[in-house]
């Protein structure tokens, strides 16, 4: 699975990213995960749709979900 995590600046989700990678490695699951600022998603929607199976946004930027 390829997951993109987005938050205000991409920093708080990088902590979550590392924990998810560690969990999946221990469970034998293949995972590609990246953390980016939510503004990057709005500027690169087409590229992200091709590269990721799932986009998760942090609760602090949920107000931007409609974008």
mmCIF file of C-alpha atoms in Angstrom:
data_model
loop_
_atom_site.group_PDB
_atom_site.id
_atom_site.type_symbol
_atom_site.label_atom_id
_atom_site.label_comp_id
_atom_site.label_asym_id
_atom_site.label_seq_id
_atom_site.Cartn_x
_atom_site.Cartn_y
_atom_site.Cartn_z
ATOM 1 C CA UNK A 1 0.000 0.000 0.000
ATOM 2 C CA UNK A 2 1.150 3.521 -0.786
ATOM 3 C CA UNK A 3 -0.047 6.126 1.725
ATOM 4 C CA UNK A 4 0.367 9.899 1.729
ATOM 5 C CA UNK A 5 0.027 11.711 5.061
ATOM 6 C CA UNK A 6 -0.626 15.444 5.048
ATOM 7 C CA UNK A 7 -0.601 18.013 7.831
ATOM 8 C CA UNK A 8 0.092 21.716 8.217
ATOM 9 C CA UNK A 9 3.820 21.530 7.536
ATOM 10 C CA UNK A 10 4.491 17.809 7.116
ATOM 11 C CA UNK A 11 6.295 17.595 10.461
ATOM 12 C CA UNK A 12 3.762 16.100 12.862
ATOM 13 C CA UNK A 13 2.769 13.447 10.354
ATOM 14 C CA UNK A 14 6.397 12.399 9.956
ATOM 15 C CA UNK A 15 6.217 11.055 13.532
ATOM 16 C CA UNK A 16 3.110 9.065 12.620
ATOM 17 C CA UNK A 17 4.796 7.918 9.415
ATOM 18 C CA UNK A 18 7.720 6.416 11.323
ATOM 19 C CA UNK A 19 5.389 4.598 13.723
ATOM 20 C CA UNK A 20 3.308 3.199 10.847
ATOM 21 C CA UNK A 21 6.434 2.017 9.033
ATOM 22 C CA UNK A 22 7.712 0.304 12.183
ATOM 23 C CA UNK A 23 4.362 -1.417 12.805
ATOM 24 C CA UNK A 24 4.033 -2.649 9.214
ATOM 25 C CA UNK A 25 7.616 -3.909 9.139
ATOM 26 C CA UNK A 26 6.919 -5.939 12.282
ATOM 27 C CA UNK A 27 3.691 -7.289 10.799
ATOM 28 C CA UNK A 28 5.340 -8.206 7.489
ATOM 29 C CA UNK A 29 3.250 -5.724 5.504
ATOM 30 C CA UNK A 30 4.647 -3.770 2.571
ATOM 31 C CA UNK A 31 4.084 -0.059 2.982
ATOM 32 C CA UNK A 32 5.306 3.051 1.231
ATOM 33 C CA UNK A 33 4.434 6.152 3.177
ATOM 34 C CA UNK A 34 5.275 9.831 2.780
ATOM 35 C CA UNK A 35 4.496 12.928 4.829
ATOM 36 C CA UNK A 36 3.949 16.311 3.173
ATOM 37 C CA UNK A 37 2.379 19.690 3.909
ATOM 38 C CA UNK A 38 -1.292 19.762 2.894
ATOM 39 C CA UNK A 39 -0.579 22.649 0.508
ATOM 40 C CA UNK A 40 1.565 20.268 -1.586
ATOM 41 C CA UNK A 41 -1.458 18.065 -2.213
ATOM 42 C CA UNK A 42 -3.580 20.923 -3.506
ATOM 43 C CA UNK A 43 -0.791 21.898 -5.911
ATOM 44 C CA UNK A 44 -0.056 18.355 -7.157
ATOM 45 C CA UNK A 45 -3.365 16.455 -7.085
ATOM 46 C CA UNK A 46 -2.859 14.611 -10.378
ATOM 47 C CA UNK A 47 0.613 13.366 -9.457
ATOM 48 C CA UNK A 48 -0.509 12.193 -6.019
ATOM 49 C CA UNK A 49 -3.517 10.351 -7.452
ATOM 50 C CA UNK A 50 -1.142 8.293 -9.597
ATOM 51 C CA UNK A 51 1.452 7.664 -6.887
ATOM 52 C CA UNK A 52 -0.664 6.847 -3.790
ATOM 53 C CA UNK A 53 -3.487 4.485 -2.891
ATOM 54 C CA UNK A 54 -4.640 6.525 0.087
ATOM 55 C CA UNK A 55 -4.324 10.121 1.307
ATOM 56 C CA UNK A 56 -4.764 10.779 5.026
ATOM 57 C CA UNK A 57 -4.905 14.290 6.448
ATOM 58 C CA UNK A 58 -4.146 15.343 9.997
ATOM 59 C CA UNK A 59 -7.023 16.611 12.128
ATOM 60 C CA UNK A 60 -5.429 20.053 12.400
ATOM 61 C CA UNK A 61 -6.002 20.594 8.667
ATOM 62 C CA UNK A 62 -9.384 18.887 8.319
ATOM 63 C CA UNK A 63 -10.898 22.264 7.464
ATOM 64 C CA UNK A 64 -9.090 21.959 4.096
ATOM 65 C CA UNK A 65 -10.643 18.604 3.210
ATOM 66 C CA UNK A 66 -12.984 20.088 0.602
ATOM 67 C CA UNK A 67 -10.017 21.543 -1.269
#
